[in-house]
Structures are given as C-alpha cells and as structure tokens.
Amino acid sequence: MSMTVILFLVLYFMVVLGIGFWALRQGSGADLEGYLLGGRRVGPMATALTLQSTSMSGFMFLGAGALGFSQGYWALWYAAGDIGGGVLNLSVIGRRMRKLSQMMGALTSIEYLEKRYPLPAVRLFAGTLTIFLLGFYVLAQFIAGGKGMALVTGIPYPAALAIAVAVILIYTFMGGYLAVVYTDFFQSLIMLVGVLWIAVAAVTELGGLTAANHAIAEIDPTLLSVWGKDLGFQGQWGIVAGALLIFSVGYMGWPHVVTRHMAMRSPATARSAGAWATVWNLFFVPTPYIVGILAVVILPGLDDPELAIFQVAEKLLPPAVTGLVMAAIMAAIMSTADSLLLQTGSIAARDLYERFVNPNASETQMVWVSRGLVLGIAVVGYLIALVEPPSVFGIVIFATSVLGSAFLPAYVCAVWWRKANSAGALASMVVGTLIAFVWQYADLAATTSMAPMLMGVIGSSVTMVVVSLATQTSMPVPAHILAAMQEAEAIGPIPKRLLAATDFSLTTEAGEVSEMLAGGDRDE
Amino acid sequence: MSRRIQISLIRPLLGATDAVGVISSIAGSHAAQIERKIYYPYFWYSADCAARTLFGKKALTINCLVDGRGGLGATADSFEVDEPAVPREAVMLCRTGETQARRSAQRFVTHNLARGSKTVGNFEVALESRGLVYKAFWLVRCEGAMVMVDSVTAAVHLLGERAA
Amino acid sequence: MFGLSTETSLLVFGFPLLWIVYTIVFLLRTRHWVTDSKDEER
C-alpha cells in the first residue's frame, strides 16, 4: 500500500476526529441534545443517507466481493432479494409494529416479543439466541476490519486484528464523537462516492460491461451463468430460494433492523423510508458483487477473494482517493461492529439480567453487565478471528439464516395474526432455530439442495400456525393485546388521512383518552 | 358552575382556532369543530446528563415527561409552565405512582442516550423531580371521527371508534 | 444483453425491476399517508 494511501487514510481520521472535536466543543447544545436523543431531524435525505449507509459493513465489502469473484453472476441471487429487503420489511411490518410497540410500552425488539407473547421463556430464548448470533455478526466485522487494516497498513494480520478490535472497543466504550451528525453524514458521503467510483473505474478499465463479460467468458464462461462456477448449483432451486429469502425476509429477523420500526415518527416515515431504501439498494446492493465479478479479470492472481474490492480500489483509484475510501470503509465496519455490540450489551443487561436475575438492578449494574458481555465477545471473537477465521460471507449467511428462521413468523404474526399466541411463538422460534442450525451444521444443503434458511422458515412458520391453533383455548391471546392490534386498522376515507398523520408518540395518551370518552374510566 | 382546580400547565402554543385549522388542513375539510379540551397528566423530570466522550465530558440537561397514566417516558423540549384554574372534569387523573414514573424516566433517558451516542453506558443521569404537569389537548370532531391535537407540538392522533 | 445469456440478464435486471414495481405499488397504495407539515418543523 503506497504511502499516499496511508497518508490520506490518516488525514481522513484526523478530519473526522477534528469535526467531532469541534462539534462537541463548539456545537450548540440543542443540536447535540437533539441528535443524542434522536429527536431532532437533520432533513429526510440526510437521515436516509446515514440510515442506509449504516447497513454497509464487512459483509458488503468483503463477503459480497468474495462471492462475486468465486461464483460469478450466481452471487446476484443474493442481491436479488436484498434489493427489496428494506421496502418489504417496511411495508409488511413497519407501521403496525411501531404502533403496537408503542401501545405495549416496549423499548427494545426483544421486550416487544415478550409483551406480545407474554411468556418469560420467549424473552429468555429470544434474548439469548440474539446475543449468540449477533456475536457471530460482530466476528464478521472483526475479520473484515483486521484484514482491511492488514492490507492497508502492511501490518501482519494478528496485530492488525488486535488494533481493529481495540479501536472498535474504544468506539463502543467511549464513543461520543461518532454520535455527531456531521461526521456520520461526511463518512456516508465519502463511502457512497467511493463505492460508485470503484465500480465505474472497474467497468471503464475493462472497456464497458459487454467487453468485461466477454473477457470473463474467456477465463471461465460458467461464471456468466446463474448457476455458479462450473454450474455447481444448476437446478438447485432450494438453494436459490434460500439465497432470495436471506436478505429479503431474513431482515425481518434482525433485532437491530426491526428496532428501527420502533423509532418511527409517523406512517409517512415508513413510506419515505421504503422509497429511499429501494433507490439506495438499487445502486449499492449489486455493486460489490459486480466489482467482485469484474475482479476476475482485473485481479487474475488474487489469493484472498475477500480482498477483491479493496485491491480493485488500490489498483484503479488515485492513491488519495483510495486512502479516503479505505478509511470510510474501515469506519463503516467499525461503526457496524459498535452498533451490534451495543445491541448485545443492551439485551444482556435489560432482557436477561434485569428481567431474570436482578429486577431491581441499578443503571450502574446494568452498565457493568453490558460492558462485561461486550468485552467477553471481543475476547472470544478476537481468538476465533485469529486462529480459524471463517469466511465473512459464511458467517453472515449462517447468522441471518438462523435469526430469520427463528424470528420471522414471530414478528410478522405479531401484527398480522390475532391467533398467534405465546406457545406458538416460542415453539416457532425453537423449531426454526433447530432446523436452521442442524441444516447448516450437518451440511444438509449439499445432499438435499435445500438452503437452511428455506427449511428453517418453512419449519418455524408451520410450527407457529399448528401450535397456536392447537393451544388457542389453553393459552389464548390476552384481551389487551387483541385490543391493541385492533387499533392498527384504518376506518374510512377522511379518517384514513387523519390516521396517516398520526404521531405515534401520542399513542398511549390517545388510548387513555379514548377509554375515558367511551365511559370506561370510573376514577374521576 | 363547575368546580375549578389549579394545575401546572405546560404553556400551550395552539389555541382552539389553530387546532381546528390543523385538522381541517389534514382532512381537507371544513367540517372540523372543537368538541372539548382536556388536560393530561405527566410527571416532569429534569435530567442532568453528563456524557463522557473521547474529548471530555459534555453535559446537557434534558426534560423528561412520563405519562401519568400509561407510565411511558418521553423527552420534551423545554417549556414554560402556567398555573391556571381549569374545570375539574377536564382534568384526567394521574394513575402512575411516582416510584414507577421515576424508574421509567431513568430508563427512558438512559436508553435514548445510549442509542444516540452509540456507547455502552458512558454517561451519568441525575434526575430531579419537578412535580406533576399537565398538557392541554384539543379534542376535535371531524367527519365522524374524533381526533386529539397536542396544544404544544400540534401532533395529531385519531381516537378509537368507541370514542367517536 | 451486455454479453450475458437470457437467464443471467433476467436475474440481473428482472429482480430490480420487480422491486421497483413493488415499491411504486406500495407508494401508490399508501398515498394517503401524506406527511403532516407539523412533522417536518421539529
């Protein structure tokens, strides 16, 4: 890596730190307060920009590129589902979940599950499983960060990995500057421009997409098919279905994605967010896969497919730009890791410790539980990443398969099916998890040509329906939940527009006032 | 003449005409009319927070309102408080206990700070109770539906079918 | 198209098109969800 690249990388971090420092010292208190509390808006476009760009992470830059390089256009089956994941999630669950979560007073998505399916085991299982699987996703970021750092600086992987993990821990424990809106926006912008620049440069280098595909055909024509290298996946529709499902519906099982619905201001937000998600995804989801595919021609001697995108950048971009883009990518990876660690810490503290171990836990105690878990994950993650790093792609697909299988029916039925009860939910989560795990571990996909995600989702969905119906009388859905679900319906044409203008922050008050007006209130 | 009681009221920014205007503009109709005005209770806490960042401590004070009936927390912009005397029957009684409200406030402020600052509990929150305050809501009827309008934020929420 | 087979072209361009249509349908079906102007100023 040239000195110019490293120079610009360092320059980038200094600028970001500088902005953060200035903003925190000089910036108006109200702005900081607003940003920290997530109350103030920066403007819908900027918000959408930063929101979408936080989904860029190690998977995108290492995993997607690697798959494109190894399997050619087969990789786009994953992109095909992913492009619609955002709008699908928002259109199916978004508004209703926001409303229901507000009415039940849930602050986190795990808490929301227990409130909707009142059974302690639901929270215990969901919380534990989520921590375990988010830990895997963190591991993927560690590996991405370590490899990226090693490539850029030339430092050997073990040390680069240690630095990456250390920086992530500093972000997570000390944070602060990351929370400033200006740096988020700045970083997002650089990354977007960078990713597009890499893609355009790659296509231009090969003389256009048609010429590029001809060149690929010269090397290995099977890479241009939809069945992967050597047509390895030919006719395996079960695997294809899995690939399509992973990032389209699999997202509905991700707590930190589903949690965003809970922060929505009004139904209009779901609408604009859905539109932005599609626009964004159209540009940025297929791109890393395609750059990986083009790397087949650009970097014929590539040893580590996971470094395809980084090395294409290094080869084709001016060193200064490479430095900036690499820095932005590293920042994105670390930011994702930070968010995930925060989630696991929060789940451990509230959904497990406070809920089951010490209901009177003080905030200080919960902070220590959070920190303890984060450190634990960091240590274990570092060791695994060091000794036997799995592929980033493999980790993310595995984690998403299990989470999707476990939680998809639970979250969807929470708002759409009045008969979905606690027994059904718990059973579906357990069955989905088991099937996905076993399918993956025993490599049953190879023998059955059915992806773990596909089998897991089918299994958990069927279980949800069968068990809920079988236990309707013994474990009915509580009346207050049915009432809360009722409220999410629309009524008539004019009221529909008023419903649309609903500010969710008033949902509880509205419920109380409605009850009082209906005469149900006798304490006045 | 109805009995009047004195309450601490968050100074409204919207009058009756404004409330009707808000609903009319959303619904695109001129059939909106005020049905009544009610006062909703909140526990008011002043939270002094110190967020520790890479560059030292950043202190900020946040207003937190806890719903006096539902027990849920929310942060609020700073506001002025008046002490008017209002009709007793328009005042909704508080149902949440102070202990639960305080816990709710603590939890809510901490949760939001953690989310916004993306750190694992690197801040201290000191809550100071400022007592019970009320917020006025306008209940507006429009084309067969009943809507409540927040007199401070102008936020709007449809009320249930049974109430209409 | 671009030197790709029909199948591959369908994969590359077909799904994106599908999602564009889905999104447009979603936006049309929810067009009553007009943003309240009060929402923006905060």
Coordinates of C-alpha atoms in Angstrom, one line a residue, chain B residues 67-154:
Chain B
D67 CA -47.1 9.7 31.0
G68 CA -49.1 9.9 34.3
R69 CA -51.5 7.2 33.2
G70 CA -49.6 4.9 30.8
G71 CA -46.3 5.2 32.6
L72 CA -44.2 5.7 29.5
G73 CA -41.4 8.2 29.2
A74 CA -40.7 10.8 26.5
T75 CA -38.3 13.6 26.2
A76 CA -39.6 17.1 25.7
D77 CA -38.3 20.4 24.6
S78 CA -38.0 23.0 27.3
F79 CA -41.3 24.7 28.1
E80 CA -42.9 27.3 30.3
V81 CA -45.4 26.5 33.0
D82 CA -48.5 28.4 33.9
E83 CA -50.8 27.9 36.9
P84 CA -54.3 28.4 35.6
A85 CA -57.5 27.3 37.2
V86 CA -59.4 24.8 35.0
P87 CA -62.7 22.9 35.1
R88 CA -62.2 19.9 37.4
E89 CA -63.9 17.4 35.0
A90 CA -61.5 18.3 32.2
V91 CA -58.5 17.1 34.2
M92 CA -57.5 13.5 33.8
L93 CA -56.3 11.9 36.9
C94 CA -52.9 10.6 37.4
R95 CA -52.7 6.8 37.7
T96 CA -49.0 6.1 37.8
G97 CA -47.0 6.1 41.1
E98 CA -44.0 8.4 41.5
T99 CA -41.6 5.5 42.0
Q100 CA -42.6 3.8 38.8
A101 CA -42.5 7.1 37.0
R102 CA -39.0 7.8 38.2
R103 CA -37.8 4.4 37.1
S104 CA -39.5 4.9 33.7
A105 CA -37.8 8.3 33.3
Q106 CA -34.4 6.9 34.3
R107 CA -34.8 4.1 31.9
F108 CA -36.0 6.2 29.1
V109 CA -33.3 8.8 29.2
T110 CA -30.6 6.2 29.5
H111 CA -32.0 4.2 26.7
N112 CA -32.1 7.1 24.3
L113 CA -28.7 8.4 25.3
A114 CA -27.2 5.0 24.7
R115 CA -28.9 4.8 21.3
G116 CA -27.9 8.3 20.2
S117 CA -24.4 8.3 21.5
K118 CA -23.7 4.7 20.5
T119 CA -21.8 3.9 23.7
V120 CA -22.2 1.3 26.4
G121 CA -23.4 3.4 29.3
N122 CA -20.8 6.1 29.3
F123 CA -22.9 8.8 30.9
E124 CA -24.4 9.7 34.2
V125 CA -28.0 10.7 34.6
A126 CA -29.2 12.6 37.7
L127 CA -33.0 13.0 37.8
E128 CA -34.7 15.8 39.6
S129 CA -38.4 15.7 40.1
R130 CA -40.3 18.8 39.1
G131 CA -43.7 17.5 40.0
L132 CA -46.8 16.9 38.1
V133 CA -47.6 19.0 35.0
Y134 CA -50.5 18.8 32.6
K135 CA -50.7 19.3 28.8
A136 CA -53.8 20.5 27.1
F137 CA -55.2 18.5 24.3
W138 CA -58.0 19.7 22.0
L139 CA -60.5 17.0 21.0
V140 CA -61.7 17.8 17.6
R141 CA -64.6 16.1 15.8
C142 CA -64.2 15.8 12.0
E143 CA -66.5 13.9 9.7
G144 CA -67.5 11.4 12.3
A145 CA -64.0 10.8 13.7
M146 CA -62.6 12.2 16.9
V147 CA -59.0 13.4 16.9
M148 CA -56.8 14.8 19.6
V149 CA -54.5 17.7 18.9
D150 CA -51.5 18.4 21.1
S151 CA -51.6 22.0 22.2
V152 CA -47.8 22.3 22.4
T153 CA -46.5 20.2 19.5
A154 CA -49.6 20.2 17.2

